[in-house]
CSV table of C-alpha atoms and ligand atoms in Angstrom, one decimal:
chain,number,residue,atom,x,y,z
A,9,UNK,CA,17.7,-74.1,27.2
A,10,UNK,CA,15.5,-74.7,24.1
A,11,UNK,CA,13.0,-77.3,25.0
A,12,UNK,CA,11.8,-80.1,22.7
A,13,UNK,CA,9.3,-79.0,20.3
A,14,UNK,CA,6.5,-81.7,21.5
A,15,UNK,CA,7.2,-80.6,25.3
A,16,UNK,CA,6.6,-77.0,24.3
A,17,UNK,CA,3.4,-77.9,21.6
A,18,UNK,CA,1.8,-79.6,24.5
A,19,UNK,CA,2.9,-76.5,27.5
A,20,UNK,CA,1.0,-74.4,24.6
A,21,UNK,CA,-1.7,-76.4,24.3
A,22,UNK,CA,-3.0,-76.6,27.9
A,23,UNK,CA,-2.5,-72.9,28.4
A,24,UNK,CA,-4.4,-72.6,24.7
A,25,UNK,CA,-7.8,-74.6,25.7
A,26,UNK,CA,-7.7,-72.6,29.0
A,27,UNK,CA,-8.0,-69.3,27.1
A,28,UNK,CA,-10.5,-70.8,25.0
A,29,UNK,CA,-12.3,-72.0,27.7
A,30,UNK,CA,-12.4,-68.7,29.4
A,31,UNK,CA,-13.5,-67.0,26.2
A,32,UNK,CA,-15.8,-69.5,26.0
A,33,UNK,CA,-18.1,-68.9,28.9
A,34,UNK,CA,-17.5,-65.0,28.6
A,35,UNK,CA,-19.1,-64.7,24.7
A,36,UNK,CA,-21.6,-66.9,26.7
A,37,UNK,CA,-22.3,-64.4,29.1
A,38,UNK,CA,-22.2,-61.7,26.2
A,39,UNK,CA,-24.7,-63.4,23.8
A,40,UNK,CA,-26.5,-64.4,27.0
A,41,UNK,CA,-26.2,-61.9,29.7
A,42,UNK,CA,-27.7,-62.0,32.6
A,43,UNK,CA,-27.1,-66.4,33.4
A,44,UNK,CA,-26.3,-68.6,35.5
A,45,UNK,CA,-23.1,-71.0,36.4
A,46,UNK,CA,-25.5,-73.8,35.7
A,47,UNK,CA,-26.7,-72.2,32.0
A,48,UNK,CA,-23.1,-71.8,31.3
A,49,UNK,CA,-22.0,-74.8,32.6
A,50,UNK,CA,-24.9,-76.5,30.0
A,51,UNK,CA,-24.4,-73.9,27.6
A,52,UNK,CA,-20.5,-74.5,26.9
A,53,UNK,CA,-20.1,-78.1,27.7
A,54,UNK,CA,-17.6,-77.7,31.1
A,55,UNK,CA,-18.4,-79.1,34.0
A,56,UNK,CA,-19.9,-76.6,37.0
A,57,UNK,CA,-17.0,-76.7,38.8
A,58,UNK,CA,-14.7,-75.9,36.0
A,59,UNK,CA,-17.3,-72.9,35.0
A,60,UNK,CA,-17.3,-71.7,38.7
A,61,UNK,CA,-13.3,-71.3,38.5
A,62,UNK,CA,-13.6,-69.9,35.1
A,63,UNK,CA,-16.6,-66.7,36.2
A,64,UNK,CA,-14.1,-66.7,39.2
A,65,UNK,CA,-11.5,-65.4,37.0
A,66,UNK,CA,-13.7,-62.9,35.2
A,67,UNK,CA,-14.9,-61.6,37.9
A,68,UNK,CA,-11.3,-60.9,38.7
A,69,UNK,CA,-10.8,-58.5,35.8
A,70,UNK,CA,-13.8,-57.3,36.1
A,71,UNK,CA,-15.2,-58.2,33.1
A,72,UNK,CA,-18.6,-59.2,34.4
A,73,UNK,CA,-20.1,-58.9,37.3
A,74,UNK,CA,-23.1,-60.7,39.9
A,75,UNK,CA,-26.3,-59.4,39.7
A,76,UNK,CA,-28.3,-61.0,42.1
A,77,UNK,CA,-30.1,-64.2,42.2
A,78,UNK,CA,-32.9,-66.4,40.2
A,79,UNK,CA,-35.1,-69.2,42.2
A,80,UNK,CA,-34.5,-72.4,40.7
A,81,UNK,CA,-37.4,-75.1,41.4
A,82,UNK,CA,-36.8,-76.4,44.4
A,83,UNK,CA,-33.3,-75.5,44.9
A,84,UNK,CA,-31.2,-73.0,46.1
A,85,UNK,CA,-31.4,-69.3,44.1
A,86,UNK,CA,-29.0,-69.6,41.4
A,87,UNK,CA,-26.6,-66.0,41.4
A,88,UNK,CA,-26.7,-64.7,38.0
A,89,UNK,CA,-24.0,-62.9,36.2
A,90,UNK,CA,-23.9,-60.3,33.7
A,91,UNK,CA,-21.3,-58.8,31.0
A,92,UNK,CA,-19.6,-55.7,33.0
A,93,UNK,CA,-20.7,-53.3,29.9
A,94,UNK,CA,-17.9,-50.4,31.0
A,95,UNK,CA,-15.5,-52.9,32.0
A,96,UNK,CA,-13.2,-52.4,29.3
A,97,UNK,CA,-13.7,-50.6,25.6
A,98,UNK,CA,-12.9,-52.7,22.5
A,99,UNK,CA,-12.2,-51.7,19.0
A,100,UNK,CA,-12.7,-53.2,15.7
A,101,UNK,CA,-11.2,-52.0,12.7
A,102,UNK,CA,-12.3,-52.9,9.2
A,103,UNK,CA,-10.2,-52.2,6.1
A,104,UNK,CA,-12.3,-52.8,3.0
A,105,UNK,CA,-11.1,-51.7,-0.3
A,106,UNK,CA,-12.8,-48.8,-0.9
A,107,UNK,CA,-13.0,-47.1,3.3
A,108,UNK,CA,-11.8,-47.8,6.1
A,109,UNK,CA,-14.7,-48.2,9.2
A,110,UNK,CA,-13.2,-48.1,13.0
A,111,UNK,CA,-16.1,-48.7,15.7
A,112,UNK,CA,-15.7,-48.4,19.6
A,113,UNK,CA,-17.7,-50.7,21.6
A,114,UNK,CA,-17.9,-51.8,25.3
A,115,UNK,CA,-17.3,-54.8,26.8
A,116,UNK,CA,-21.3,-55.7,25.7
A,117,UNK,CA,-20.3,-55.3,22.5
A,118,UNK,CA,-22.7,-52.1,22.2
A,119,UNK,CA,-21.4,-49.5,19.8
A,120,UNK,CA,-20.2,-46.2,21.7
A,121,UNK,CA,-18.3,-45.0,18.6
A,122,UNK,CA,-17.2,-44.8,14.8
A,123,UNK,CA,-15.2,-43.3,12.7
A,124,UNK,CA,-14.5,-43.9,8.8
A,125,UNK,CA,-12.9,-42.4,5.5
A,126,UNK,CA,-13.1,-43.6,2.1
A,127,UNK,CA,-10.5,-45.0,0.6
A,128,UNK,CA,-9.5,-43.5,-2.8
A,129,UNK,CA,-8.0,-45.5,-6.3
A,130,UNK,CA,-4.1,-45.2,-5.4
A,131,UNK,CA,-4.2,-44.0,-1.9
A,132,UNK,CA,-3.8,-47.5,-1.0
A,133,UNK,CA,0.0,-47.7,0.2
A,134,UNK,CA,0.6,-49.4,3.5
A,135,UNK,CA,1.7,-45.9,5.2
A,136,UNK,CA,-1.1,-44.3,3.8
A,137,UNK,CA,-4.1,-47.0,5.3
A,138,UNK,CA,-2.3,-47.0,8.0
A,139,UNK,CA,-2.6,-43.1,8.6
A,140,UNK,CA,-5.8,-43.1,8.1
A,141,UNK,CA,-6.7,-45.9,10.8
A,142,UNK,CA,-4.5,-44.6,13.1
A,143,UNK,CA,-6.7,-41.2,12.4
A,144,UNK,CA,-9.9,-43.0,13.0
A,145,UNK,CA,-8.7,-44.8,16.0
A,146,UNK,CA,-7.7,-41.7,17.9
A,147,UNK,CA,-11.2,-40.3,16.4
A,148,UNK,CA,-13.3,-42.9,18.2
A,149,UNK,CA,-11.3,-42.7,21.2
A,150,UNK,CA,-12.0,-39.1,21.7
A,151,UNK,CA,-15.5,-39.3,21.1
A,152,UNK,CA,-16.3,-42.1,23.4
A,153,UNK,CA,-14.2,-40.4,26.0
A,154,UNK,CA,-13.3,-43.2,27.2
A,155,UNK,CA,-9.3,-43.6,29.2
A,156,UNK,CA,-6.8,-44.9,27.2
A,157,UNK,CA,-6.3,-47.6,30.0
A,158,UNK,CA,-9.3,-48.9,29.4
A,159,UNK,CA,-9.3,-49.8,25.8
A,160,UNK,CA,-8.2,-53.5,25.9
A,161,UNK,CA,-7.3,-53.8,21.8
A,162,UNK,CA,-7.7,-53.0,18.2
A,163,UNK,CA,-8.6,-55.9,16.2
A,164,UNK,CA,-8.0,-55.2,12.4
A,165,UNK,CA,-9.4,-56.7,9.5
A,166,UNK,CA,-7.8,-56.5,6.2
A,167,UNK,CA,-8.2,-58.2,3.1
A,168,UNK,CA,-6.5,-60.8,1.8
A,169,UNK,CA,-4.7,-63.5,3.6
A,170,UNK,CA,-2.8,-62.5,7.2
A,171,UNK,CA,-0.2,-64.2,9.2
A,172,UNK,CA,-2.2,-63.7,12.9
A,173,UNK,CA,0.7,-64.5,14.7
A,174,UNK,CA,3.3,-62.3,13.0
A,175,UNK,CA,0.7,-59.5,12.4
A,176,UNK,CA,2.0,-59.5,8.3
A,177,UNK,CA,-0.5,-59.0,5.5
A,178,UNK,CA,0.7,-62.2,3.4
A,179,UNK,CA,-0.8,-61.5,0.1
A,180,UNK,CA,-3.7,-58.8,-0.5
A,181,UNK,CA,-4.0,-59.3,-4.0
A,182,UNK,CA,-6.7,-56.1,-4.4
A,183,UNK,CA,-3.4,-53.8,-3.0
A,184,UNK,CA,-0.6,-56.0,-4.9
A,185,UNK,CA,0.5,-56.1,-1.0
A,186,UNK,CA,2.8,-59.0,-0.3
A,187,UNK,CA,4.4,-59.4,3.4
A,188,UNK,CA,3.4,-55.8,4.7
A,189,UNK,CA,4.0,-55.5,8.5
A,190,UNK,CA,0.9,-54.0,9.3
A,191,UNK,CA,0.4,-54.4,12.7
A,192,UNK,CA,4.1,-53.2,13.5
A,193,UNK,CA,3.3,-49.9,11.1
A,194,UNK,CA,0.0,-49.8,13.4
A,195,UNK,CA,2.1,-50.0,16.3
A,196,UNK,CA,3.8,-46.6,15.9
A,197,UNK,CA,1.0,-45.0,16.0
A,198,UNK,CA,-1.6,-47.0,18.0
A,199,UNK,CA,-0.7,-48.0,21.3
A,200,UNK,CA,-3.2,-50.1,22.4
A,201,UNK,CA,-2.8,-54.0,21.5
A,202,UNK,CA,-3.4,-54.9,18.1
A,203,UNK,CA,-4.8,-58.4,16.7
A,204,UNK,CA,-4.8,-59.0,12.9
A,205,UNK,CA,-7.3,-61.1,10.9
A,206,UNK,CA,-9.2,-60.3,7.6
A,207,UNK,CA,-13.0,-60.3,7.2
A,208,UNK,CA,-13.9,-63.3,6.3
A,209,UNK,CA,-13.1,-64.8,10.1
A,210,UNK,CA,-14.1,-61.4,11.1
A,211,UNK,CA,-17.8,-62.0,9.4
A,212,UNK,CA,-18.1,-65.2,10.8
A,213,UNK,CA,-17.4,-64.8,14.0
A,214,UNK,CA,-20.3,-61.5,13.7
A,215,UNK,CA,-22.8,-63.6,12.8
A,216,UNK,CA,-21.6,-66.7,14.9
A,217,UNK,CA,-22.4,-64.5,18.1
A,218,UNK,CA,-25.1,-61.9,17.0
A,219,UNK,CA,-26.1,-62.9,14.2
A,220,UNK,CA,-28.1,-65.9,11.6
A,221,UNK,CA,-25.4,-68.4,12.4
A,222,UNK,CA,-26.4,-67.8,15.8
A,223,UNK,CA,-27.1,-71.4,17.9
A,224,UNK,CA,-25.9,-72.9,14.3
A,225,UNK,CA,-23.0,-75.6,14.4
A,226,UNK,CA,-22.3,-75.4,11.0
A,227,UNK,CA,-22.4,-72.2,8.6
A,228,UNK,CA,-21.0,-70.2,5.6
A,229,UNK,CA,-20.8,-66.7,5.7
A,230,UNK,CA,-20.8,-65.3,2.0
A,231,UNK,CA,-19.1,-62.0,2.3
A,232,UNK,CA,-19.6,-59.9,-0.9
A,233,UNK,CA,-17.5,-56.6,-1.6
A,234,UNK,CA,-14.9,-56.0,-3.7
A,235,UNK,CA,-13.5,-59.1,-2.9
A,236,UNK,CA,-15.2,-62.3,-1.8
A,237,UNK,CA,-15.0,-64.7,0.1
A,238,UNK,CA,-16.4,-67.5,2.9
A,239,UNK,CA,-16.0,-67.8,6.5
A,240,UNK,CA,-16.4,-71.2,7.7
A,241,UNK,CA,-18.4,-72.0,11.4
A,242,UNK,CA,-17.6,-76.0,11.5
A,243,UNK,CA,-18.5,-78.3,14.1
A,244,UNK,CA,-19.7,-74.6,16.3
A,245,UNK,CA,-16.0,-73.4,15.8
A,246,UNK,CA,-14.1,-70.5,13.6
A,247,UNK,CA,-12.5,-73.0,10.7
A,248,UNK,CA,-8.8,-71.2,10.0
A,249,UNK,CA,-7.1,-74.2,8.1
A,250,UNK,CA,-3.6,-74.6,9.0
A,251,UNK,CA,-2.1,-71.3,7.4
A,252,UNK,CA,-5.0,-69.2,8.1
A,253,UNK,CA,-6.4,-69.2,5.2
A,254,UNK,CA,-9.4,-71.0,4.3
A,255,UNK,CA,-12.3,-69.7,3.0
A,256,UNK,CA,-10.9,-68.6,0.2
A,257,UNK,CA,-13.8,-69.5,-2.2
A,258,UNK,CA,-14.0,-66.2,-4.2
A,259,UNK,CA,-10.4,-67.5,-6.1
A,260,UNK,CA,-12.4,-70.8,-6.8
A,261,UNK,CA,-12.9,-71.4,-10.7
A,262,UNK,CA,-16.3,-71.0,-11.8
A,263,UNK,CA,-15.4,-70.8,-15.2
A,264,UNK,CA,-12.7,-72.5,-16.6
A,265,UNK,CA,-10.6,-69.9,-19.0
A,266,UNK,CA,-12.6,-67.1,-17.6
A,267,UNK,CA,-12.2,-63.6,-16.8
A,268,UNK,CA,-8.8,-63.0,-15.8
A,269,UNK,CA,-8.3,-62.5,-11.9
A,270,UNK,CA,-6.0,-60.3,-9.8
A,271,UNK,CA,-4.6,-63.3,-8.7
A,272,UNK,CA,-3.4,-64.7,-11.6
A,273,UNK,CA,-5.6,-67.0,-12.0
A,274,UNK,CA,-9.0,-67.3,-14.8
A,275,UNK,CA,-12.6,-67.8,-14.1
A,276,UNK,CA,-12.5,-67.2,-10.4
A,277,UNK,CA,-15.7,-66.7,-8.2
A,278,UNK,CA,-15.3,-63.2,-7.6
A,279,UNK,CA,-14.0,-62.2,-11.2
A,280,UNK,CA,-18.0,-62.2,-11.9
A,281,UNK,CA,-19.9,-61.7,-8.4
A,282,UNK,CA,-17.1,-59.1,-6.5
A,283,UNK,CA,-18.5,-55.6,-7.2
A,284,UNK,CA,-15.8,-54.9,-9.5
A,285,UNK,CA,-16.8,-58.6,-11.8
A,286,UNK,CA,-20.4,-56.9,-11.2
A,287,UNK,CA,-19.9,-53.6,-12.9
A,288,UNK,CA,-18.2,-55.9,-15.4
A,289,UNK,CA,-21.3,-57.7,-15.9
A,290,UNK,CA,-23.2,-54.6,-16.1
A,291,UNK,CA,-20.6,-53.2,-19.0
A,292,UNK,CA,-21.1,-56.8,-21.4
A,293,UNK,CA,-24.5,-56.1,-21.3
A,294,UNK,CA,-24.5,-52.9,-21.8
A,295,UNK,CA,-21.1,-50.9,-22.2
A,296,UNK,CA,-23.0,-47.1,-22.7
A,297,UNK,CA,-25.9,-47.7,-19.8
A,298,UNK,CA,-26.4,-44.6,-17.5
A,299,UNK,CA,-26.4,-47.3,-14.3
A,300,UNK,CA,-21.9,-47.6,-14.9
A,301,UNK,CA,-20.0,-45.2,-12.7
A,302,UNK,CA,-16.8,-45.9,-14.5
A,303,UNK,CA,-14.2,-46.4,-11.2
A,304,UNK,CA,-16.7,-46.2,-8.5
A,305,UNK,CA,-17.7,-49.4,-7.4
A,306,UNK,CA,-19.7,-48.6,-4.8
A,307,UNK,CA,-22.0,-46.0,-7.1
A,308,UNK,CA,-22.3,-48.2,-9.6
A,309,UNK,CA,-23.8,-50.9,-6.8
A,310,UNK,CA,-26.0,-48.1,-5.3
A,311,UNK,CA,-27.7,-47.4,-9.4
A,312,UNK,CA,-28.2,-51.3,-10.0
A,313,UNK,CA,-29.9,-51.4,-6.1
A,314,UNK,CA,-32.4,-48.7,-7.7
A,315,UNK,CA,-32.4,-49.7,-10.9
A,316,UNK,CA,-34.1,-52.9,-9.6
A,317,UNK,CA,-36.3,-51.3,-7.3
A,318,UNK,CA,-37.5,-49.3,-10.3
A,319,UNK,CA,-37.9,-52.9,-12.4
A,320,UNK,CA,-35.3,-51.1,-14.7
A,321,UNK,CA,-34.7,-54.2,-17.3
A,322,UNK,CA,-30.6,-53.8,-17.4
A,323,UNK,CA,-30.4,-53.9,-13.6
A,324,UNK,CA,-32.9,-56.7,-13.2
A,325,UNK,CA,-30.8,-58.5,-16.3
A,326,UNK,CA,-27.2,-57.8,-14.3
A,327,UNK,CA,-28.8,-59.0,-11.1
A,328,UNK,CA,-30.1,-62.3,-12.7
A,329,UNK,CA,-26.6,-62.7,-14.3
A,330,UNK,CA,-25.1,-62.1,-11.2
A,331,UNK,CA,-26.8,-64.2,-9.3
A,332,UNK,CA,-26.5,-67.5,-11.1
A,333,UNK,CA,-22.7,-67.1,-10.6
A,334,UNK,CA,-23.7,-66.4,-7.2
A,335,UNK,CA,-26.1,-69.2,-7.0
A,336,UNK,CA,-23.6,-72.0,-8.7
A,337,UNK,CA,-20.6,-70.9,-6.3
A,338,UNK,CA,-22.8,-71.3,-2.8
A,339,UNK,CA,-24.1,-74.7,-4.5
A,340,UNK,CA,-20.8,-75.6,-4.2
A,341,UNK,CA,-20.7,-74.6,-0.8
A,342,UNK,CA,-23.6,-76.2,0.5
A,343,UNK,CA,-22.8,-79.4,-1.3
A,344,UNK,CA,-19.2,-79.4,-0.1
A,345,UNK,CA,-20.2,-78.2,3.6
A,346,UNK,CA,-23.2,-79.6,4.4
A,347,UNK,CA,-24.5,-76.0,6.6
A,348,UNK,CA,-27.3,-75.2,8.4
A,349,UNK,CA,-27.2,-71.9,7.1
A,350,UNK,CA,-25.9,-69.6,4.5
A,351,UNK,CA,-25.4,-65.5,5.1
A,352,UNK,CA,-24.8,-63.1,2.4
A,353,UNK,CA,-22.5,-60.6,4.3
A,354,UNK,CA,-20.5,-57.5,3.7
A,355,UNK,CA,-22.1,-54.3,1.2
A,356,UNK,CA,-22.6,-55.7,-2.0
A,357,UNK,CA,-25.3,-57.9,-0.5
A,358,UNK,CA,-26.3,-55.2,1.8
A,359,UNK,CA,-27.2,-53.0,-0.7
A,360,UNK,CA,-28.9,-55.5,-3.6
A,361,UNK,CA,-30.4,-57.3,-0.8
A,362,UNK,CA,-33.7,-59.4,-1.0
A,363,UNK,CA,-33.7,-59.0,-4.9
A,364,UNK,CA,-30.8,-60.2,-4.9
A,365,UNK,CA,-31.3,-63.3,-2.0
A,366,UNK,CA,-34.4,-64.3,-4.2
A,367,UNK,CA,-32.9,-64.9,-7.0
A,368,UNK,CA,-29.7,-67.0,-5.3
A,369,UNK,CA,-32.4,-68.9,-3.7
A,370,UNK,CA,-33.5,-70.3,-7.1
A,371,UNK,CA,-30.4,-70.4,-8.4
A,372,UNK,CA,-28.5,-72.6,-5.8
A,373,UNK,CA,-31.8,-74.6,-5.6
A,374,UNK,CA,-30.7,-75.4,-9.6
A,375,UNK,CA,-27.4,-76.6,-8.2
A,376,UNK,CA,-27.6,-78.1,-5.0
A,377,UNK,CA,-27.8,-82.0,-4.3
A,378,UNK,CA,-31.1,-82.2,-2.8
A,379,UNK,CA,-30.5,-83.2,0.5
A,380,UNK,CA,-27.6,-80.7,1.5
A,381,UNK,CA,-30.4,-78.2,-0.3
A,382,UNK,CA,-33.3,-79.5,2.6
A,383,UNK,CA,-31.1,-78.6,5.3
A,384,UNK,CA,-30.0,-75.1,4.4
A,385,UNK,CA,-31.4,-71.7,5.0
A,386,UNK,CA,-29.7,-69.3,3.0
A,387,UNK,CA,-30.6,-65.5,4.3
A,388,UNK,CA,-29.2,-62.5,5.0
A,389,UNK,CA,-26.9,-60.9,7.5
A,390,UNK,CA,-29.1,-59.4,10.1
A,391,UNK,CA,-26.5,-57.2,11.7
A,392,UNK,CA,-27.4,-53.7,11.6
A,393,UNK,CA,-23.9,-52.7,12.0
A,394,UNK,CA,-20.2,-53.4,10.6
A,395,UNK,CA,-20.4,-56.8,10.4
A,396,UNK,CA,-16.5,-56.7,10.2
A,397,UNK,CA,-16.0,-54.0,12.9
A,398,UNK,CA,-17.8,-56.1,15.5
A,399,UNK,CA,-16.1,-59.2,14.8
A,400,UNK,CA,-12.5,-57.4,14.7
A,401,UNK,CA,-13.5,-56.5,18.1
A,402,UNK,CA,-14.6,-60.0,19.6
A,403,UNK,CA,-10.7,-60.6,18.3
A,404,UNK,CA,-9.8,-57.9,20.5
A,405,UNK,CA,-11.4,-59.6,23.2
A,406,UNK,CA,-10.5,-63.1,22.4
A,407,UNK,CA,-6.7,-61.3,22.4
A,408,UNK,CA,-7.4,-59.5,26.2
A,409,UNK,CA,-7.9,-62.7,27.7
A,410,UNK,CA,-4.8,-64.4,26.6
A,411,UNK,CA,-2.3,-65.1,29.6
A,412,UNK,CA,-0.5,-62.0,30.0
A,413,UNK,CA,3.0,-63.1,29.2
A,414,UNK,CA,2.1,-64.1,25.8
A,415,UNK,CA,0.2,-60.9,24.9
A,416,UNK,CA,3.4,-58.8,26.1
A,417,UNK,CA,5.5,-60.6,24.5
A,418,UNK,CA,3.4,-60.2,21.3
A,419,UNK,CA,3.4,-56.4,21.5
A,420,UNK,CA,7.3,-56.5,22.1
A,421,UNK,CA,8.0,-58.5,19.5
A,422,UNK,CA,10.2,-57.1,17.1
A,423,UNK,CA,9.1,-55.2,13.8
A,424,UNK,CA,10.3,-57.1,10.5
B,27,ZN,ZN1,-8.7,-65.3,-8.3
């Protein structure tokens, strides 16, 4: 018998903030390892006895484990735990555009593993990226040597916006892809549990635990590529909106009648800051200059990066431009959000770096209200990895700790 829809929301619910509470106090123990009950119990907000249940359970799967005692003043020693590092193998997945990146880690999060291919013009069917991570995954998994047993998911980013639940690809407007089954494509090949998000959340989520939005309650991850977009940390949690897709600055207008976008739209964000709207910025200023690798993003990128460095005045003139796009865009962002802290993710800023942060300083400082302007730091990713792979991963993990009916029944569910 079906039961009412608000007898099974609320069933759902409790079960939901018991998962989150579990994954709670175990990216605590990551981010933090080795602690205490009492540290997590301060860290996370539960109470001690709820936190004791909860490293219980861990401990259980053998996800951490005790290693030994601190003194506490006065008291009792306090018995620290620690993140079980070869516990379980996780692996993140990130799709870009232009390659696809696959990196092993264990349950510290510590890369054992990676594996990647580029992605050419046109090789971009779903069967075809989906060969090539199913490739990369088996590559990783070799290397590492690790048993398949222990490999506890594949989370996948892709571009675009993605039905998590489903495992569909709704709209990746780069790939014309609408309502691809990707994770049931993945799933003839892979047969590990799979978890689908794109790299926006995956960003955000990177930074949130490793990275500048670290301790932060409130940040905007700026992820620059081919496509662009922001991850939202609000109120110290991953903000989804109701369909899973906010964040979706880079198809805001920035200039009304603009550039023509891929997604039908004029004048978006990332029709002048995406590395695609870049090389076109690079081609109105100069259509013949030797810096333009016509149909390779990423070369083109890599000449502006040294044509800066060498004070070249095209580059310097296409970073400028590109920046005060950049710059108007995050004003809008830290006017609308209110953040602690902006991060320029993902390659494009990677690779112009601090020329590039320098000049977005001034330029959202042209922008900004002044008092959302006092309390923002805008930087850049400190991650020395894949950004993207590492938070596909922590999905993974988020995903292994879900009660075990649900999971199964995720992975049986049938393909579209
Ligand atoms: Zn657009």
């Amino acid at each position: 018998m079906r039961q009412p829809l608000a007898l099974r929301r609320v069933k759902r619910t409790s079960r939901d903030i018991r998962t989150a509470n579990r994954y709670g106090v175990l990216r605590q123990i990551v981010a933090e390892s080795p602690t205490s009950r009492q540290e997590l119990a301060a860290a996370t907000g539960l109470s001690l006895a709820t936190v004791a249940t909860l490293v219980g359970e861990l401990l259980d799967l053998g996800m951490i484990t005790e290693v030994g005692f601190e003194d506490s003043a006065g008291g009792r020693p306090r018995g620290l735990v620690a993140v079980n590092a070869p516990g379980g193998a996780l692996i993140g997945v990130d799709v870009a555009e232009t390659y696809v990146r696959v990196e092993l880690f264990d349950l510290a999060l510590n890369v054992l593993a990676r594996a990647g291919e580029e992605l050419r013009p046109h090789r971009s069917r779903p069967e075809q990226v989906t060969g090539h991570v199913a490739a990369a995954v088996g590559s990783v998994v070799a290397q590492a040597g690790v048993e398949g047993a222990r490999v506890l998911g594949v989370g996948v980013s892709v571009p675009g916006q993605v039905d998590r639940a489903t495992g569909i690809c709704a709209y990746a407007p780069n790939w014309d892809w609408h309502d691809v089954p990707l994770l049931g494509l993945l799933a003839e090949h892979i047969a590990y549990p799979l978890y689908l998000d794109n790299p926006l959340r995956a960003c955000a989520v990177a930074e949130q635990w490793f990275g500048a939005a670290r301790g932060h309650g409130d940040a905007v991850v700026v992820n620059l590529g081919t496509g662009v977009g922001a991850g939202l940390v609000l109120g110290g949690g991953l903000h989804r909106g109701v369909s899973n897709s906010a964040g979706e600055w880079g198809h805001t207008t920035l200039v009304l009648d603009g550039r023509p976008c891929h997604c039908g739209d004029h004048g978006c964000v990332e029709t002048y800051v995406g590395a695609p709207g870049i090389m076109l910025n690079l081609r109105e200023l100069a259509p013949h200059s030797p810096l333009l690798h016509p149909g390779d993003q990423t070369a083109t990128v890599d000449a502006l990066a040294r044509g800066v460095a060498a004070h070249d005045p095209v580059a310097l003139e296409v970073l400028r431009t590109t920046a005060r796009h950049l710059g108007a865009g995050i004003a809008d962002l830290v006017n609308l959000l209110n953040p602690e802290v902006v991060v320029l993710s993902s390659w494009v800023a990677a690779t112009l770096g601090e020329p590039l942060l320098h000049e977005v300083r001034e330029a959202v400082a042209r922008h900004a209200l002044r008092r959302p302007l006092a309390a923002t730091e805008i930087v850049l990713s400190p991650i020395p990895t894949d950004p993207v792979c590492l938070g596909a991963a922590t999905f993974a993990l988020e995903g292994a700790l879900q009660p075990a009916g649900r999971r199964s029944a995720e992975r049986a569910r049938p393909r579209p």
